[in-house]
JSON list of C-alpha atoms in Angstrom, two decimals:
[
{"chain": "A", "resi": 770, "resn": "UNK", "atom": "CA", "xyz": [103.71, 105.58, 193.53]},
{"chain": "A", "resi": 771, "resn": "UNK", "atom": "CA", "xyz": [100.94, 102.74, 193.82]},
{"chain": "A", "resi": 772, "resn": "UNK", "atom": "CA", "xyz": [101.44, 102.35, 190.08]},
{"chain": "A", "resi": 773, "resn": "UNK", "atom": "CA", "xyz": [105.15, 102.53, 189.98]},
{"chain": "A", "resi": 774, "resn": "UNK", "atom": "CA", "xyz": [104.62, 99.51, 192.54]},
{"chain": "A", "resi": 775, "resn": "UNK", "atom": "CA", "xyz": [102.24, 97.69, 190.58]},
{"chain": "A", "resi": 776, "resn": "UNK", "atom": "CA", "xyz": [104.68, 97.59, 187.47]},
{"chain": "A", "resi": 777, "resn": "UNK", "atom": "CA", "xyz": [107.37, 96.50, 189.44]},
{"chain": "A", "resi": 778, "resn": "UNK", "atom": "CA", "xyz": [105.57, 93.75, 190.64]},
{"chain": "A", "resi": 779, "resn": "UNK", "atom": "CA", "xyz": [104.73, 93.06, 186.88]},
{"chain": "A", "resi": 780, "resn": "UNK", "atom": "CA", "xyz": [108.43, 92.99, 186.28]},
{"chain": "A", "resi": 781, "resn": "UNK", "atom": "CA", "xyz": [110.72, 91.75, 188.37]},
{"chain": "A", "resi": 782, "resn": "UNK", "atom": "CA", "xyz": [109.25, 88.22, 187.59]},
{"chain": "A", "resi": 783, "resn": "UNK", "atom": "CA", "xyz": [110.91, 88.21, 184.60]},
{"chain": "A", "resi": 784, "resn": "UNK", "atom": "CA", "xyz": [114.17, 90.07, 185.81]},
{"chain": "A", "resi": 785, "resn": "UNK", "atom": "CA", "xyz": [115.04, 87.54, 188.45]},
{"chain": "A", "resi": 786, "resn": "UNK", "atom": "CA", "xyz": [114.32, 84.47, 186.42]},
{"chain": "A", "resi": 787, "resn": "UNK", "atom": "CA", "xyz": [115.98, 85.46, 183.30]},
{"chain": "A", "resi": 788, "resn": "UNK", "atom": "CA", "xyz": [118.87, 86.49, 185.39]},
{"chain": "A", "resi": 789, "resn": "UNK", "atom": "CA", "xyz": [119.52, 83.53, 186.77]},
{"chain": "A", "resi": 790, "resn": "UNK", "atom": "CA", "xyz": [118.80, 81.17, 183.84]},
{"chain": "A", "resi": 791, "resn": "UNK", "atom": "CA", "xyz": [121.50, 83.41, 182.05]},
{"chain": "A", "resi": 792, "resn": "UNK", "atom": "CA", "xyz": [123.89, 82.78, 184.53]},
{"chain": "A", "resi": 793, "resn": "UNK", "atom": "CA", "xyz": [123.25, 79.16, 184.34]},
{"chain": "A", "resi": 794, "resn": "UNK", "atom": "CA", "xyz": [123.79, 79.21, 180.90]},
{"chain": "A", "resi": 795, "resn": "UNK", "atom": "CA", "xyz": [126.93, 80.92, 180.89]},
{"chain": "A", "resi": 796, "resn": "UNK", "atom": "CA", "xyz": [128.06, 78.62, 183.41]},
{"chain": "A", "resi": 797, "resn": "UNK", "atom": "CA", "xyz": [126.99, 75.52, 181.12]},
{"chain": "A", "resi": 798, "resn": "UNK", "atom": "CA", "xyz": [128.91, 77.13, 177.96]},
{"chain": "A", "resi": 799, "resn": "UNK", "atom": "CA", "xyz": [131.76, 77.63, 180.20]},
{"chain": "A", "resi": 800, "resn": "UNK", "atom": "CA", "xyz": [132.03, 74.06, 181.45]},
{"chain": "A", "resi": 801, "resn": "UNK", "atom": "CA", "xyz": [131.32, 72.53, 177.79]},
{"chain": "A", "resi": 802, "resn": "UNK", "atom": "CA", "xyz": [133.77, 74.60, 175.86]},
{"chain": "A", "resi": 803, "resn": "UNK", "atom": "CA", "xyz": [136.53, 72.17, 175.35]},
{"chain": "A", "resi": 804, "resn": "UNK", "atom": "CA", "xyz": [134.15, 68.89, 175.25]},
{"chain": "A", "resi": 805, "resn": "UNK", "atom": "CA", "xyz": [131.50, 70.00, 172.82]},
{"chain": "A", "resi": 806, "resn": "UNK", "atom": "CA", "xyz": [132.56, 73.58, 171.53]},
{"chain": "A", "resi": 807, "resn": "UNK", "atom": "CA", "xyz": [128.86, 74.24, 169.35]},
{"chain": "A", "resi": 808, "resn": "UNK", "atom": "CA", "xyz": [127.21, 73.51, 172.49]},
{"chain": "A", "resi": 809, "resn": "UNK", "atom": "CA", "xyz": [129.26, 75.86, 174.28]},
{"chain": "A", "resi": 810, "resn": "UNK", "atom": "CA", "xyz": [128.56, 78.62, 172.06]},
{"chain": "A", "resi": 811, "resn": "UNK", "atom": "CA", "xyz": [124.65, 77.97, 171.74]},
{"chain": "A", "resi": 812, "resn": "UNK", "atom": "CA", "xyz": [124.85, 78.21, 175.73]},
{"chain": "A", "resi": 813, "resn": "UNK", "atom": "CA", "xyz": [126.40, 81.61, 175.53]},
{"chain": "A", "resi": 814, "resn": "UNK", "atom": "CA", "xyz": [123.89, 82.81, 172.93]},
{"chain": "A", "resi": 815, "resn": "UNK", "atom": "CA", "xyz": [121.45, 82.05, 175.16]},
{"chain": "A", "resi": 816, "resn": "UNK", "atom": "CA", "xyz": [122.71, 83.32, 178.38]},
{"chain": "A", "resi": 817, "resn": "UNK", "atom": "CA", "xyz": [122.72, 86.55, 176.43]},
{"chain": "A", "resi": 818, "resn": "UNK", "atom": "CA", "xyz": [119.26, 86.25, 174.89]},
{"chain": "A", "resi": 819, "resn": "UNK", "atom": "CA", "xyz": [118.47, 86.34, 178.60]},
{"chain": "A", "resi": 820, "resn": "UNK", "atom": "CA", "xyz": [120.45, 89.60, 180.09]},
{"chain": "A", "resi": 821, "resn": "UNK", "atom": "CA", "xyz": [118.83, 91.11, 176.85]},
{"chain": "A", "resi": 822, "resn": "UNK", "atom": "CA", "xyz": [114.90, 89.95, 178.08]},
{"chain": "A", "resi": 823, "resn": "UNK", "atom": "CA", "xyz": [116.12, 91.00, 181.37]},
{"chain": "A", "resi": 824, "resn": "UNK", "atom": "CA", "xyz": [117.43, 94.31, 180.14]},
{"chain": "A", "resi": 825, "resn": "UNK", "atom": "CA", "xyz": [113.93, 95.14, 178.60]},
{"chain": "A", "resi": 826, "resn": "UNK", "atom": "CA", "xyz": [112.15, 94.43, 181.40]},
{"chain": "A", "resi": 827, "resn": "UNK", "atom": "CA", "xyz": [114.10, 96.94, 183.84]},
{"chain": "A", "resi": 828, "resn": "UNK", "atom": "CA", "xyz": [113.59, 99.42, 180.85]},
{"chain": "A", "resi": 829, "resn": "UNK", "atom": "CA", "xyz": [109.44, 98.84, 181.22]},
{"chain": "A", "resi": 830, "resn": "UNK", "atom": "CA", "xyz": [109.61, 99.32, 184.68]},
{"chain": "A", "resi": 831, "resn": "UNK", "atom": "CA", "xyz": [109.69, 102.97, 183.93]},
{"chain": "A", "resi": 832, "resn": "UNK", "atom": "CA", "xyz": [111.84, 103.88, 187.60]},
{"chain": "A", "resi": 833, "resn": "UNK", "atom": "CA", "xyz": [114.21, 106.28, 187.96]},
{"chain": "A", "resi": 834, "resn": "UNK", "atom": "CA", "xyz": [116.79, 103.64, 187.25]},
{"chain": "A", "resi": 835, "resn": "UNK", "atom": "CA", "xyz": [115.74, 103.65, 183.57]},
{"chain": "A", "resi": 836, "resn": "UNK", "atom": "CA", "xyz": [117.58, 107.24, 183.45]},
{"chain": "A", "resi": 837, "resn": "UNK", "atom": "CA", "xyz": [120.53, 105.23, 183.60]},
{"chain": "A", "resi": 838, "resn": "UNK", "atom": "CA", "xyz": [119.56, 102.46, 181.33]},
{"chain": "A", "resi": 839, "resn": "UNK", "atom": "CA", "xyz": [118.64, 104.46, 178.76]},
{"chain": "A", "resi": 840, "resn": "UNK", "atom": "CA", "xyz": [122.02, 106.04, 179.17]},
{"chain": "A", "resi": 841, "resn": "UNK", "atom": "CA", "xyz": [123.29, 102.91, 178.52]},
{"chain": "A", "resi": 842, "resn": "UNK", "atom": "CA", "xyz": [121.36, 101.83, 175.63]},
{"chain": "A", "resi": 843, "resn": "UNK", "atom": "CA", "xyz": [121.66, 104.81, 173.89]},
{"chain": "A", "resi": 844, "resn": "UNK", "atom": "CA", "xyz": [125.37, 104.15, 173.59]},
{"chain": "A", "resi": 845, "resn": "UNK", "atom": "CA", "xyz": [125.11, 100.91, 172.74]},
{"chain": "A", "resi": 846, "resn": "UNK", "atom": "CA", "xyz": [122.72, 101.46, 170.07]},
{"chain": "A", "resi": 847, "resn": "UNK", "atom": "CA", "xyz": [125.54, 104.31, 168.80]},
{"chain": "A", "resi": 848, "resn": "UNK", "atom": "CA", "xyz": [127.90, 101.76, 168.82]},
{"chain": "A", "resi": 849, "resn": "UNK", "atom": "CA", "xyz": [125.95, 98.75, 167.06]},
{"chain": "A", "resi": 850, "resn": "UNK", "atom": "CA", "xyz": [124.79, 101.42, 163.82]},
{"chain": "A", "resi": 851, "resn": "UNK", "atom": "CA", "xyz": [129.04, 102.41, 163.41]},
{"chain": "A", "resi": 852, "resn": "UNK", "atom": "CA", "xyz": [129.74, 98.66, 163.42]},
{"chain": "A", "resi": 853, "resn": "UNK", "atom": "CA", "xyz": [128.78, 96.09, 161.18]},
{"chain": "A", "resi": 854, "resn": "UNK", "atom": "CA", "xyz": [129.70, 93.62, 163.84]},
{"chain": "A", "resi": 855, "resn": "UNK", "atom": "CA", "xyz": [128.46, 95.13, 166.73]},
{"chain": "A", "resi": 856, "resn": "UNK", "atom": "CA", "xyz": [125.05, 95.62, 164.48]},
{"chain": "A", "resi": 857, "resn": "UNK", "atom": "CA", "xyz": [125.10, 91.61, 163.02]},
{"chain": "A", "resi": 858, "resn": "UNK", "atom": "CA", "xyz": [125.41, 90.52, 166.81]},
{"chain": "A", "resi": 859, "resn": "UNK", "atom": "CA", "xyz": [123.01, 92.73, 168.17]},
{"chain": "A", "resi": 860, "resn": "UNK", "atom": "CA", "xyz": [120.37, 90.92, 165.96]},
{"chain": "A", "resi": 861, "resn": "UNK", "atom": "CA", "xyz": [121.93, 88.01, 166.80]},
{"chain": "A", "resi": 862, "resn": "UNK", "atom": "CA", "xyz": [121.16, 88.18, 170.71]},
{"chain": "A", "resi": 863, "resn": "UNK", "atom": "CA", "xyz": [117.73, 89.92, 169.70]},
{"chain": "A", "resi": 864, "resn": "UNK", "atom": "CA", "xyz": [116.59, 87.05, 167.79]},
{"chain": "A", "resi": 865, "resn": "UNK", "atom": "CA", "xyz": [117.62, 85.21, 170.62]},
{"chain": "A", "resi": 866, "resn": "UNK", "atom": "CA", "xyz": [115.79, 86.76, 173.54]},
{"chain": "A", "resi": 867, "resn": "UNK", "atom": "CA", "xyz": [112.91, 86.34, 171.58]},
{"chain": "A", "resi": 868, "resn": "UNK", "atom": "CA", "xyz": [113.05, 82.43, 170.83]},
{"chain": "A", "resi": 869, "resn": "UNK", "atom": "CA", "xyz": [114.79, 80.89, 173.91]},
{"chain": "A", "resi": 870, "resn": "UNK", "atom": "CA", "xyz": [112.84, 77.51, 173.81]},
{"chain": "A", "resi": 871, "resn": "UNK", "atom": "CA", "xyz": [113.77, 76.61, 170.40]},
{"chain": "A", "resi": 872, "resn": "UNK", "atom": "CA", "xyz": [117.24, 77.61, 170.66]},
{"chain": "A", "resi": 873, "resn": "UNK", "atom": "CA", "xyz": [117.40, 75.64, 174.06]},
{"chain": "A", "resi": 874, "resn": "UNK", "atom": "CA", "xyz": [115.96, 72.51, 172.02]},
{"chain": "A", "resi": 875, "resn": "UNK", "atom": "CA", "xyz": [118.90, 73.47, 169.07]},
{"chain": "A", "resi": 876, "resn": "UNK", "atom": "CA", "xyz": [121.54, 73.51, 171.81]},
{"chain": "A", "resi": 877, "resn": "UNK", "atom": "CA", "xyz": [120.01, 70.03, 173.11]},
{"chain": "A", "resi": 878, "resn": "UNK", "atom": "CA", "xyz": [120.44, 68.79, 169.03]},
{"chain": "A", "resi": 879, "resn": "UNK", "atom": "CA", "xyz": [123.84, 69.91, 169.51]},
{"chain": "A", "resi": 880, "resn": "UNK", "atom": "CA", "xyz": [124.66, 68.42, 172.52]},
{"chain": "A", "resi": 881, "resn": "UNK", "atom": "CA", "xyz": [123.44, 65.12, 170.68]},
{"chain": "A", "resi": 882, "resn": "UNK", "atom": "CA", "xyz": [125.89, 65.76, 167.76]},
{"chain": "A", "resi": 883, "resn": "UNK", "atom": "CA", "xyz": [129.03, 66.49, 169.81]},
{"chain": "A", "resi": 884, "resn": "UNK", "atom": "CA", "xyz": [128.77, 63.11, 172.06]},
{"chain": "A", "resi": 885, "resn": "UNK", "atom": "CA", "xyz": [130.28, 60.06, 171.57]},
{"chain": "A", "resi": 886, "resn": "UNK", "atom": "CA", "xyz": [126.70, 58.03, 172.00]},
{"chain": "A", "resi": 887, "resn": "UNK", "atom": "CA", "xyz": [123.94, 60.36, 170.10]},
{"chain": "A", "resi": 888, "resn": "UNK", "atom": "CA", "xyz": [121.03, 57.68, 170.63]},
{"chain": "A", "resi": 889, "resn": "UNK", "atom": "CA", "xyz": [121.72, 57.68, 173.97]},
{"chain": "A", "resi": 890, "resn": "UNK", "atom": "CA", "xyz": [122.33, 61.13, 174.26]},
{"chain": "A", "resi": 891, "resn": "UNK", "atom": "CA", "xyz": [119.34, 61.83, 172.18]},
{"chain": "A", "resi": 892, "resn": "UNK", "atom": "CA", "xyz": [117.12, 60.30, 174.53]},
{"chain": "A", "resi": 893, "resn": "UNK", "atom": "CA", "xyz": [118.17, 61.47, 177.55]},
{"chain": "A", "resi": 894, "resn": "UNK", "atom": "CA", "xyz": [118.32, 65.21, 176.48]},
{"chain": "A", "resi": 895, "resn": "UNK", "atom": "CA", "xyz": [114.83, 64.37, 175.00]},
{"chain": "A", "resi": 896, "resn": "UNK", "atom": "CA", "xyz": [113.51, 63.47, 177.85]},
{"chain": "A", "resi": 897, "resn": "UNK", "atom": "CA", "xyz": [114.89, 66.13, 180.60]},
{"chain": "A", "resi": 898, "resn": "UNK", "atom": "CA", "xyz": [114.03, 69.08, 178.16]},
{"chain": "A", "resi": 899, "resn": "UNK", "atom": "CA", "xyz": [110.17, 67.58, 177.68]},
{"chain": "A", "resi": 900, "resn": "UNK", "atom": "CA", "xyz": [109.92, 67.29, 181.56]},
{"chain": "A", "resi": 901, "resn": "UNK", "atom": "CA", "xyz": [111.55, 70.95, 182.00]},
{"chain": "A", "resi": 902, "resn": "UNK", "atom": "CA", "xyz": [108.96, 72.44, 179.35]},
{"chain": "A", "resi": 903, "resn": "UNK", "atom": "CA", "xyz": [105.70, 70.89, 181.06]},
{"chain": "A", "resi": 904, "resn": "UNK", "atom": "CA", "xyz": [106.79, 71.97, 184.39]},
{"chain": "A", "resi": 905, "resn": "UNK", "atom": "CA", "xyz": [107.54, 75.38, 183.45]},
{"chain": "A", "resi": 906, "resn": "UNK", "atom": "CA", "xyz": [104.30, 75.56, 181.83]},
{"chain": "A", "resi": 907, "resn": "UNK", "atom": "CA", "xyz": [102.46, 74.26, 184.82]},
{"chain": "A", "resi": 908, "resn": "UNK", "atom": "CA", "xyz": [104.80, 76.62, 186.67]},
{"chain": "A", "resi": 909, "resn": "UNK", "atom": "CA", "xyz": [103.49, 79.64, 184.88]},
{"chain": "A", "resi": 910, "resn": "UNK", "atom": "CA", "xyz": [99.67, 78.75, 185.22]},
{"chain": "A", "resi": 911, "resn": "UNK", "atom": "CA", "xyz": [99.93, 77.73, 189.67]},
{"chain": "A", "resi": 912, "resn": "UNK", "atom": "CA", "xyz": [101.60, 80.65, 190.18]},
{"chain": "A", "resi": 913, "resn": "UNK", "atom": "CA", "xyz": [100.50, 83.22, 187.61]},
{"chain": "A", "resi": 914, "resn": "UNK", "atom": "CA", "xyz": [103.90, 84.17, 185.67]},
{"chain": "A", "resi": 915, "resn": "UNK", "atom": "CA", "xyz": [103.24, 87.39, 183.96]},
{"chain": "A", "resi": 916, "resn": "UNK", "atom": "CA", "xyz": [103.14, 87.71, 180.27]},
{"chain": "A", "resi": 917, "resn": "UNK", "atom": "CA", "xyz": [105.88, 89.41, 179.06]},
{"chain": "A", "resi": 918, "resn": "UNK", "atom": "CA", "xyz": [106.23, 91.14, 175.03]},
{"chain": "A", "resi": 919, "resn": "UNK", "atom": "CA", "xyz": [109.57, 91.85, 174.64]},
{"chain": "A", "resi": 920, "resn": "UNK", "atom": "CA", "xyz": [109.60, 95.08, 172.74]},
{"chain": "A", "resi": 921, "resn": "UNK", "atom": "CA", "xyz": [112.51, 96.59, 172.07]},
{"chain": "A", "resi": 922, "resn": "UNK", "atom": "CA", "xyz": [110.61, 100.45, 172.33]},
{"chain": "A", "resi": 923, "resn": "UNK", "atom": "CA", "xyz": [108.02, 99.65, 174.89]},
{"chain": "A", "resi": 924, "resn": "UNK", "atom": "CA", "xyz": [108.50, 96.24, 176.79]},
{"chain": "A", "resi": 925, "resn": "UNK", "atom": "CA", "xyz": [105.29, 94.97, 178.51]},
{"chain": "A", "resi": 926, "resn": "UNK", "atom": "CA", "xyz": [104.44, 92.90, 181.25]},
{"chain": "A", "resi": 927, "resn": "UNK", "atom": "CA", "xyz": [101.15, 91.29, 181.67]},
{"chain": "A", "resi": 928, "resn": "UNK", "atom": "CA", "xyz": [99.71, 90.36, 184.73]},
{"chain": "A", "resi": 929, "resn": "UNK", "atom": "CA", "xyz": [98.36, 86.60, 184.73]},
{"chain": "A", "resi": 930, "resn": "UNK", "atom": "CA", "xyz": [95.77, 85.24, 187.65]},
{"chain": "A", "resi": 931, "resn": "UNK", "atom": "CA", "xyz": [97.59, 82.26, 189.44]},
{"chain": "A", "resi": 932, "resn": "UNK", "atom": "CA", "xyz": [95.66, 79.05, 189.92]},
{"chain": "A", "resi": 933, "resn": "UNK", "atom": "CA", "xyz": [97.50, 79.11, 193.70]},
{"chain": "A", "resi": 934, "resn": "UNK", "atom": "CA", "xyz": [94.86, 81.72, 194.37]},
{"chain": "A", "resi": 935, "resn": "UNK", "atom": "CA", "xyz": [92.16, 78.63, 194.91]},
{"chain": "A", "resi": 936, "resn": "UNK", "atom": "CA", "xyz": [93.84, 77.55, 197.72]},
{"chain": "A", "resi": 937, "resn": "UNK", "atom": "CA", "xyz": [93.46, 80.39, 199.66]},
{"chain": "A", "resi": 938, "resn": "UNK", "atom": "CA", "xyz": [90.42, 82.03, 200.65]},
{"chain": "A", "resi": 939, "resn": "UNK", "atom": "CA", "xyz": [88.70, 85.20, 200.43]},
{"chain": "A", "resi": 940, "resn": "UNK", "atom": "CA", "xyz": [90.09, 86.18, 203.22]},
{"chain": "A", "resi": 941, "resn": "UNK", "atom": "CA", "xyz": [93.32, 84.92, 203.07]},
{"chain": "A", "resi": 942, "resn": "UNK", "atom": "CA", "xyz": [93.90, 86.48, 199.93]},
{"chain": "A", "resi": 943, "resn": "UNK", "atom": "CA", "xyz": [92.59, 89.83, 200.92]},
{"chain": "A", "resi": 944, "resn": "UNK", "atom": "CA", "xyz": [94.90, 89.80, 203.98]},
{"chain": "A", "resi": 945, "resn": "UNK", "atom": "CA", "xyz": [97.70, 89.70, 201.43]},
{"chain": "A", "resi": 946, "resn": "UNK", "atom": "CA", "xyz": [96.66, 92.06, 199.43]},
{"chain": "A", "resi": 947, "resn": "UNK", "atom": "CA", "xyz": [96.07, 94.95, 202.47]},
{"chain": "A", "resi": 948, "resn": "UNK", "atom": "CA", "xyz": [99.49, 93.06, 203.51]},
{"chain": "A", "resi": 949, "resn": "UNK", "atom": "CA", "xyz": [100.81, 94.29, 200.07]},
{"chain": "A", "resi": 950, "resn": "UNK", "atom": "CA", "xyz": [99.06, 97.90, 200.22]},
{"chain": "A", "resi": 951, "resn": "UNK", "atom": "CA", "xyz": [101.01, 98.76, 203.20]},
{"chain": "A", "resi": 952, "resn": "UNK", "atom": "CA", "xyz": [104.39, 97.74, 202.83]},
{"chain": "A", "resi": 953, "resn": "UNK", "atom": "CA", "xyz": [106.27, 99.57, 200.45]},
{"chain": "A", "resi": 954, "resn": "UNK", "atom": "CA", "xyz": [108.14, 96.89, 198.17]},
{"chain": "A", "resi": 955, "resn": "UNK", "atom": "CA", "xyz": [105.95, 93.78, 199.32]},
{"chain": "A", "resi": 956, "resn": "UNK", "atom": "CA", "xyz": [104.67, 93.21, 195.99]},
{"chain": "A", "resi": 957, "resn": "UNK", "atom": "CA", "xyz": [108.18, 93.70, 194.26]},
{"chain": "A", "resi": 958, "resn": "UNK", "atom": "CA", "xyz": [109.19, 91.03, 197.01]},
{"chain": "A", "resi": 959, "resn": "UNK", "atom": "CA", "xyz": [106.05, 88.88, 195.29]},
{"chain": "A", "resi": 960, "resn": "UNK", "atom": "CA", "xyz": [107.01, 89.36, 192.28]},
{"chain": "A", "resi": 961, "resn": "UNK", "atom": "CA", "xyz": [110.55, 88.25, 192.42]},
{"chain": "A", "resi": 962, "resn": "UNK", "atom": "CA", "xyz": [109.34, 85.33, 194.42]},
{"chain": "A", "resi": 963, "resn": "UNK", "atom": "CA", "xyz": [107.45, 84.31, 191.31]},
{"chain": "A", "resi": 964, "resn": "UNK", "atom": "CA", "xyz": [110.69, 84.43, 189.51]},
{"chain": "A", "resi": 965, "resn": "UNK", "atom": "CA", "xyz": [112.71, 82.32, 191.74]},
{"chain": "A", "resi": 966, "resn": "UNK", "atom": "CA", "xyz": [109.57, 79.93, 191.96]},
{"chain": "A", "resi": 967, "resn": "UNK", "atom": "CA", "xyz": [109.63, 79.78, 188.17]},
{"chain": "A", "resi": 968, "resn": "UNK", "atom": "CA", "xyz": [113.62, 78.89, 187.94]},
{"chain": "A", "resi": 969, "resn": "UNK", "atom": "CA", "xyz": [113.09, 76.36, 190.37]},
{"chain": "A", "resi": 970, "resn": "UNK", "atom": "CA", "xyz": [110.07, 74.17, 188.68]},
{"chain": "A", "resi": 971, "resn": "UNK", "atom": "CA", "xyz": [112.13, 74.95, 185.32]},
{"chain": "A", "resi": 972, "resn": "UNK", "atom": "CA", "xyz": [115.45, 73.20, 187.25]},
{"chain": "A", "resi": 973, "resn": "UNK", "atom": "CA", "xyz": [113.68, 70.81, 188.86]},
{"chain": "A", "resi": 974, "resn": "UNK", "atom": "CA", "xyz": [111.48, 69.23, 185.51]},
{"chain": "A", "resi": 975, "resn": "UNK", "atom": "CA", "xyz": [114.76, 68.64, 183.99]},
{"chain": "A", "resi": 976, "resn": "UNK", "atom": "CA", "xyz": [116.24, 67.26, 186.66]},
{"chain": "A", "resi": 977, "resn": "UNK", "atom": "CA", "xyz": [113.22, 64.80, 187.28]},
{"chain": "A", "resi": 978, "resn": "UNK", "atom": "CA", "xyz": [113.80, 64.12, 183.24]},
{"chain": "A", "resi": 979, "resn": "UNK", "atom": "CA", "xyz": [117.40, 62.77, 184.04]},
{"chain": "A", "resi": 980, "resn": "UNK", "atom": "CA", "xyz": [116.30, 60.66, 186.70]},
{"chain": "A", "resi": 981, "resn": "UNK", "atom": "CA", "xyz": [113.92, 59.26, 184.43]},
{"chain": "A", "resi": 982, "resn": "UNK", "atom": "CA", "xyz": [116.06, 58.56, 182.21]},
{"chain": "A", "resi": 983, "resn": "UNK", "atom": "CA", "xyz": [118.33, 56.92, 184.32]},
{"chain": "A", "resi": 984, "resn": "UNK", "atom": "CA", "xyz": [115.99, 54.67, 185.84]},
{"chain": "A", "resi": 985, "resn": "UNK", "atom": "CA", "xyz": [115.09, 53.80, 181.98]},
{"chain": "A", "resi": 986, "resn": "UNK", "atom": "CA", "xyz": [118.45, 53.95, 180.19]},
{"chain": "A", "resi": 987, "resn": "UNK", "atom": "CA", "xyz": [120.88, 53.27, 183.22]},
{"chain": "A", "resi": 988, "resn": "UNK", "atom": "CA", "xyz": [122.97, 55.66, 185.00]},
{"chain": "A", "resi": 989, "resn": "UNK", "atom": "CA", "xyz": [125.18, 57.71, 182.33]},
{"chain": "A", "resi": 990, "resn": "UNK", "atom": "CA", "xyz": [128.78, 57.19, 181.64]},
{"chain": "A", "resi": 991, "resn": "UNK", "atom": "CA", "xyz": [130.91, 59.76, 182.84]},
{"chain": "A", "resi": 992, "resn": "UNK", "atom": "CA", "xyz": [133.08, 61.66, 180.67]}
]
């Protein structure tokens, strides 16, 4: 059970941060359909890059739930080799899933091409998705975001030592940990954490981009 614990732990990072960047995605593609239509659709693909990460990762969890999920995927994957469609967007989303940051800096190129002032646009954009990229990567190193493969057969999740852990002492830390050993779904609860911690520094470099741009370039025109 200690095990089944650990991997959840390993997990559920992943889970709850891909789950909510997907439905921020979504929500983006949704609100730039009739404005900037390309953008839209690169939003979508991406939202559903994510649910596909997020998918893998409940299947490496190896729970009882994955029962169910394989249920699921074995359908799918029925459906997707009797359709040429279903089989073309399949790789699609895979392809996806597996390069979000470039397709998130292709979406930003065509955000740029669908606005009335692409220098401007250019800049801006430029600037929110560096800031968003160095503090997710800073993000991943404080608090340890696990490393995660992506496999379509066996999905792995690597556990990665958090530089947050120098803050605390021995003790501290191994008050967590016994913390941890005797409640059930503590480290789950850790784990998630890490995942919502991870959204956040990810929202708030790009946000810190756009006021940086604005202090440079002047507040933006609305639409």
């Amino acid at each position: 059970m200690s095990s089944g614990l650990a991997s959840i732990a390993l997990f559920t990072p992943v889970i709850a941060s891909s789950a909510i960047f997907s439905a921020r995605r979504a929500s983006r593609g949704v609100d730039n359909m009739e404005e900037n239509p390309l953008f839209a659709i690169a939003n979508f693909d991406i939202a559903a890059g994510q649910v596909l990460k997020a998918g893998r990762a409940v299947k490496g969890m190896k729970l009882a739930v994955d029962s169910n999920f394989e249920g699921v995927s074995k359908y799918f994957n029925t459906a997707k080799s009797n359709s040429k469609l279903m089989n073309g967007l399949y790789k699609a989303i895979d392809f996806t899933s597996n390069n979000i940051n470039p397709l998130i800096v292709g979406a930003g190129c065509l955000k740029v091409l669908g606005s009335d002032d692409k220098l401007d646009t250019a800049a801006r954009e430029s600037t929110s998705l560096a800031c968003m990229f160095g503090a997710e990567k800073l993000a991943k190193k404080f608090i340890g975001m696990p490393k995660f493969n992506n496999s379509v057969i066996n999905p792995e999740s690597q556990g990665q030592e958090g530089l947050y852990k120098k803050l605390f002492s021995k003790e501290q830390l191994k008050a967590v940990k016994d913390f941890s050993a005797t409640k059930k779904y503590a480290k789950a609860a850790i784990g998630g954490a890490k995942g919502l911690l991870f959204v956040g520094a990810s929202i708030a470099g790009y946000n810190m981009g756009s006021y940086i741009a604005d202090a440079v370039l002047g507040k933006e025109k609305e639409a």
